[in-house]
Short mmCIF file of C-alpha atoms in Angstrom, two decimals:
data_model
loop_
_atom_site.label_atom_id
_atom_site.label_comp_id
_atom_site.label_asym_id
_atom_site.label_seq_id
_atom_site.Cartn_x
_atom_site.Cartn_y
_atom_site.Cartn_z
CA UNK A 1 -50.42 177.67 254.26
CA UNK A 2 -50.45 181.55 254.54
CA UNK A 3 -52.65 183.45 252.10
CA UNK A 4 -49.68 185.39 250.58
CA UNK A 5 -47.68 182.16 250.33
CA UNK A 6 -50.94 180.76 248.52
CA UNK A 7 -51.42 183.56 246.51
CA UNK A 8 -47.73 183.00 245.13
CA UNK A 9 -48.42 179.55 244.12
CA UNK A 10 -51.82 180.39 242.69
CA UNK A 11 -50.10 182.80 240.32
CA UNK A 12 -47.39 180.06 239.10
CA UNK A 13 -50.42 177.23 238.95
CA UNK A 14 -52.41 179.83 236.66
CA UNK A 15 -49.52 180.76 234.46
CA UNK A 16 -48.94 179.46 230.85
CA UNK A 17 -45.06 179.05 231.30
CA UNK A 18 -42.09 179.72 233.50
CA UNK A 19 -42.25 183.26 235.46
CA UNK A 20 -39.70 185.38 237.39
CA UNK A 21 -39.95 186.80 240.47
CA UNK A 22 -40.82 190.31 239.51
CA UNK A 23 -43.33 188.85 236.86
CA UNK A 24 -44.95 186.89 239.93
CA UNK A 25 -44.93 190.01 242.00
CA UNK A 26 -46.63 192.11 239.37
CA UNK A 27 -49.64 189.47 239.26
CA UNK A 28 -49.55 189.01 243.06
CA UNK A 29 -50.03 192.64 243.54
CA UNK A 30 -53.54 192.44 242.04
CA UNK A 31 -54.57 190.24 245.05
CA UNK A 32 -52.10 191.88 247.87
CA UNK A 33 -51.75 195.74 246.73
CA UNK A 34 -49.51 196.19 249.90
CA UNK A 35 -47.03 193.31 249.18
CA UNK A 36 -43.58 193.95 248.69
CA UNK A 37 -40.82 192.11 246.77
CA UNK A 38 -39.05 190.87 249.40
CA UNK A 39 -42.10 188.78 250.46
CA UNK A 40 -42.58 187.22 247.08
CA UNK A 41 -38.93 186.45 247.17
CA UNK A 42 -38.92 184.83 250.80
CA UNK A 43 -42.60 182.60 249.84
CA UNK A 44 -40.99 181.48 246.38
CA UNK A 45 -38.10 180.03 248.30
CA UNK A 46 -40.30 178.40 250.93
CA UNK A 47 -42.39 177.18 248.40
CA UNK A 48 -39.12 175.55 246.60
CA UNK A 49 -37.92 174.28 249.95
CA UNK A 50 -41.42 172.77 250.49
CA UNK A 51 -41.34 170.72 247.09
CA UNK A 52 -44.60 172.86 245.59
CA UNK A 53 -42.31 174.68 242.77
CA UNK A 54 -39.11 174.42 241.22
CA UNK A 55 -36.39 177.43 241.04
CA UNK A 56 -34.36 177.24 238.10
CA UNK A 57 -31.33 178.87 237.51
CA UNK A 58 -29.76 179.89 234.23
CA UNK A 59 -26.11 180.63 233.21
CA UNK A 60 -27.16 184.15 232.37
CA UNK A 61 -28.07 184.99 235.69
CA UNK A 62 -31.93 184.70 235.18
CA UNK A 63 -33.86 182.91 237.58
CA UNK A 64 -37.19 181.40 237.04
CA UNK A 65 -39.87 179.61 238.99
CA UNK A 66 -41.67 176.11 237.62
CA UNK A 67 -44.99 175.03 238.68
CA UNK A 68 -44.02 171.51 237.46
CA UNK A 69 -41.46 170.69 240.73
CA UNK A 70 -40.85 167.46 239.31
CA UNK A 71 -37.19 166.97 237.63
CA UNK A 72 -37.38 167.81 233.96
CA UNK A 73 -35.41 169.28 231.00
CA UNK A 74 -35.70 173.21 229.93
CA UNK A 75 -34.82 175.23 226.96
CA UNK A 76 -33.64 178.88 227.10
CA UNK A 77 -34.27 181.09 224.16
CA UNK A 78 -31.23 182.96 223.40
CA UNK A 79 -33.27 185.46 221.41
CA UNK A 80 -36.32 186.71 224.00
CA UNK A 81 -34.90 184.82 226.98
CA UNK A 82 -38.01 182.63 227.40
CA UNK A 83 -37.63 179.60 229.50
CA UNK A 84 -39.67 176.69 228.22
CA UNK A 85 -39.80 172.80 229.21
CA UNK A 86 -37.67 170.44 226.65
CA UNK A 87 -39.09 167.56 225.53
CA UNK A 88 -36.23 165.06 224.72
CA UNK A 89 -38.70 162.32 223.40
CA UNK A 90 -36.68 159.28 222.66
CA UNK A 91 -34.01 160.03 225.23
CA UNK A 92 -36.63 159.13 227.99
CA UNK A 93 -35.59 159.79 231.67
CA UNK A 94 -32.20 161.92 231.24
CA UNK A 95 -31.87 161.50 234.91
CA UNK A 96 -31.78 158.08 234.93
CA UNK A 97 -29.44 157.73 231.96
CA UNK A 98 -27.06 160.07 233.83
CA UNK A 99 -27.25 158.11 236.81
CA UNK A 100 -26.75 155.04 235.20
CA UNK A 101 -23.52 156.12 232.88
CA UNK A 102 -21.91 158.35 235.22
CA UNK A 103 -18.75 157.76 237.14
CA UNK A 104 -19.72 159.77 240.20
CA UNK A 105 -22.97 159.68 241.99
CA UNK A 106 -25.81 162.05 240.76
CA UNK A 107 -27.57 163.63 243.18
CA UNK A 108 -29.16 166.27 241.12
CA UNK A 109 -29.16 167.79 237.81
CA UNK A 110 -30.19 170.92 235.85
CA UNK A 111 -30.06 170.55 232.08
CA UNK A 112 -30.97 174.05 230.29
CA UNK A 113 -30.65 173.50 226.36
CA UNK A 114 -29.56 176.80 224.44
CA UNK A 115 -32.13 177.27 221.50
CA UNK A 116 -34.28 179.54 219.35
CA UNK A 117 -38.04 179.28 220.71
CA UNK A 118 -41.01 178.75 217.83
CA UNK A 119 -42.04 182.16 218.31
CA UNK A 120 -38.80 183.69 217.66
CA UNK A 121 -37.77 181.49 214.77
CA UNK A 122 -41.37 182.38 212.97
CA UNK A 123 -40.55 186.08 213.59
CA UNK A 124 -37.22 185.60 211.83
CA UNK A 125 -38.63 183.95 209.07
CA UNK A 126 -41.40 186.86 208.18
#
């Protein structure tokens, strides 16, 4: 893997959550001050295609990148815009549930729940 691509991947692996390209760009510039945003996008695309990361598109137009490439569900905070992993507990594997019950073949899916994150909910209580 080329060094700049490895740096983009490392930023995601070191992150606590899901990042947008501009945040990844800001963090990668610490390693490569002459890095341009287009290079970050190109490397994010390549890392997604290679299966290292997951590209999550939202209905609001915000794109996030996830260090967990395996399929899983997300929740998008309608207050702050943060994307978080959604633990659906007893539902189990939603992809398998969809594949078993859908009238058409499910090749892939993206499930994004709209919610208010814990931080925003706690701020509203104060």
